[in-house]
PDB file of C-alpha atoms in Angstrom:
ATOM      1  CA  MET P   1       0.000   0.000   0.000  1.00  0.00           C
ATOM      2  CA  GLU P   2       2.896   2.345   0.701  1.00  0.00           C
ATOM      3  CA  ILE P   3       4.050   2.040  -2.899  1.00  0.00           C
ATOM      4  CA  PHE P   4       0.820   3.695  -4.065  1.00  0.00           C
ATOM      5  CA  ILE P   5       1.408   6.643  -1.772  1.00  0.00           C
ATOM      6  CA  VAL P   6       4.986   7.007  -3.021  1.00  0.00           C
ATOM      7  CA  TYR P   7       3.754   6.781  -6.623  1.00  0.00           C
ATOM      8  CA  TRP P   8       1.200   9.577  -6.156  1.00  0.00           C
ATOM      9  CA  VAL P   9       3.690  11.763  -4.279  1.00  0.00           C
ATOM     10  CA  ILE P  10       6.184  11.393  -7.134  1.00  0.00           C
ATOM     11  CA  ALA P  11       3.492  12.238  -9.705  1.00  0.00           C
ATOM     12  CA  VAL P  12       2.507  15.380  -7.808  1.00  0.00           C
ATOM     13  CA  LEU P  13       6.143  16.419  -7.331  1.00  0.00           C
ATOM     14  CA  LEU P  14       6.881  16.001 -11.041  1.00  0.00           C
ATOM     15  CA  PHE P  15       3.852  18.113 -11.907  1.00  0.00           C
ATOM     16  CA  VAL P  16       4.712  20.893  -9.449  1.00  0.00           C
ATOM     17  CA  ILE P  17       8.389  20.981 -10.436  1.00  0.00           C
ATOM     18  CA  GLY P  18       7.424  21.034 -14.121  1.00  0.00           C
ATOM     19  CA  ILE P  19       5.009  23.935 -13.625  1.00  0.00           C
ATOM     20  CA  ILE P  20       7.619  25.885 -11.641  1.00  0.00           C
ATOM     21  CA  GLN P  21      10.232  25.260 -14.354  1.00  0.00           C
ATOM     22  CA  ILE P  22       7.833  26.427 -17.062  1.00  0.00           C
ATOM     23  CA  ILE P  23       7.021  29.642 -15.189  1.00  0.00           C
ATOM     24  CA  VAL P  24      10.640  30.459 -14.329  1.00  0.00           C
ATOM     25  CA  LYS P  25      12.021  29.670 -17.781  1.00  0.00           C
ATOM     26  CA  ALA P  26       9.214  31.522 -19.537  1.00  0.00           C
ATOM     27  CA  ALA P  27       9.936  34.582 -17.421  1.00  0.00           C
ATOM     28  CA  ARG P  28      13.615  34.389 -18.418  1.00  0.00           C
ATOM     29  CA  ASP P  29      12.839  33.728 -22.122  1.00  0.00           C
ATOM     30  CA  GLN P  30      14.497  30.309 -21.962  1.00  0.00           C
ATOM     31  CA  PRO P  31      13.203  27.084 -23.553  1.00  0.00           C
ATOM     32  CA  VAL P  32      10.390  25.534 -21.520  1.00  0.00           C
ATOM     33  CA  LYS P  33      10.662  22.065 -23.080  1.00  0.00           C
ATOM     34  CA  PRO P  34      12.174  20.340 -19.975  1.00  0.00           C
ATOM     35  CA  GLY P  35       9.336  21.653 -17.818  1.00  0.00           C
ATOM     36  CA  LEU P  36       6.769  20.513 -20.364  1.00  0.00           C
ATOM     37  CA  LYS P  37       8.310  17.039 -20.369  1.00  0.00           C
ATOM     38  CA  LEU P  38       7.926  16.821 -16.583  1.00  0.00           C
ATOM     39  CA  VAL P  39       4.302  17.942 -16.744  1.00  0.00           C
ATOM     40  CA  ILE P  40       3.522  15.437 -19.510  1.00  0.00           C
ATOM     41  CA  ALA P  41       5.225  12.649 -17.533  1.00  0.00           C
ATOM     42  CA  ALA P  42       3.179  13.567 -14.459  1.00  0.00           C
ATOM     43  CA  VAL P  43      -0.072  13.525 -16.442  1.00  0.00           C
ATOM     44  CA  ILE P  44       0.793  10.116 -17.904  1.00  0.00           C
ATOM     45  CA  MET P  45       1.566   8.832 -14.398  1.00  0.00           C
ATOM     46  CA  VAL P  46      -1.795  10.114 -13.139  1.00  0.00           C
ATOM     47  CA  VAL P  47      -3.658   8.413 -15.986  1.00  0.00           C
ATOM     48  CA  ILE P  48      -1.832   5.112 -15.465  1.00  0.00           C
ATOM     49  CA  GLY P  49      -2.209   5.321 -11.695  1.00  0.00           C
ATOM     50  CA  ALA P  50      -5.909   6.110 -11.888  1.00  0.00           C
ATOM     51  CA  GLY P  51      -6.411   3.181 -14.255  1.00  0.00           C
ATOM     52  CA  ALA P  52      -4.524   0.849 -11.938  1.00  0.00           C
ATOM     53  CA  CYS P  53      -6.559   2.031  -8.945  1.00  0.00           C
ATOM     54  CA  ALA P  54      -9.796   1.479 -10.879  1.00  0.00           C
ATOM     55  CA  VAL P  55      -8.754  -2.070 -11.774  1.00  0.00           C
ATOM     56  CA  ILE P  56      -7.750  -2.848  -8.206  1.00  0.00           C
ATOM     57  CA  LEU P  57     -10.972  -1.415  -6.783  1.00  0.00           C
ATOM     58  CA  SER P  58     -13.126  -3.239  -9.341  1.00  0.00           C
ATOM     59  CA  ASN P  59     -11.460  -6.550  -8.463  1.00  0.00           C
ATOM     60  CA  LEU P  60     -12.193  -6.142  -4.748  1.00  0.00           C
ATOM     61  CA  ASN P  61     -15.894  -7.011  -5.172  1.00  0.00           C
ATOM     62  CA  ILE P  62     -15.484 -10.032  -7.478  1.00  0.00           C
ATOM     63  CA  GLY P  63     -14.758 -12.511  -4.690  1.00  0.00           C
ATOM     64  CA  HIS P  64     -17.820 -11.550  -2.647  1.00  0.00           C
TER      65      HIS P  64
END
């Protein structure tokens, strides 16, 4: 169960760091591509994690 918490914390951290990078680099007129990559990775992690949670929760009621 702890692995799920770590997974979600990492996804949130990637998203926040990516947003901060985008804001800072945009303000300095630098390329924002690294920040965008972090945000995209975080969104992909959220989609995969939500799908995994849905599968796990749907399987909980099958045995009953």
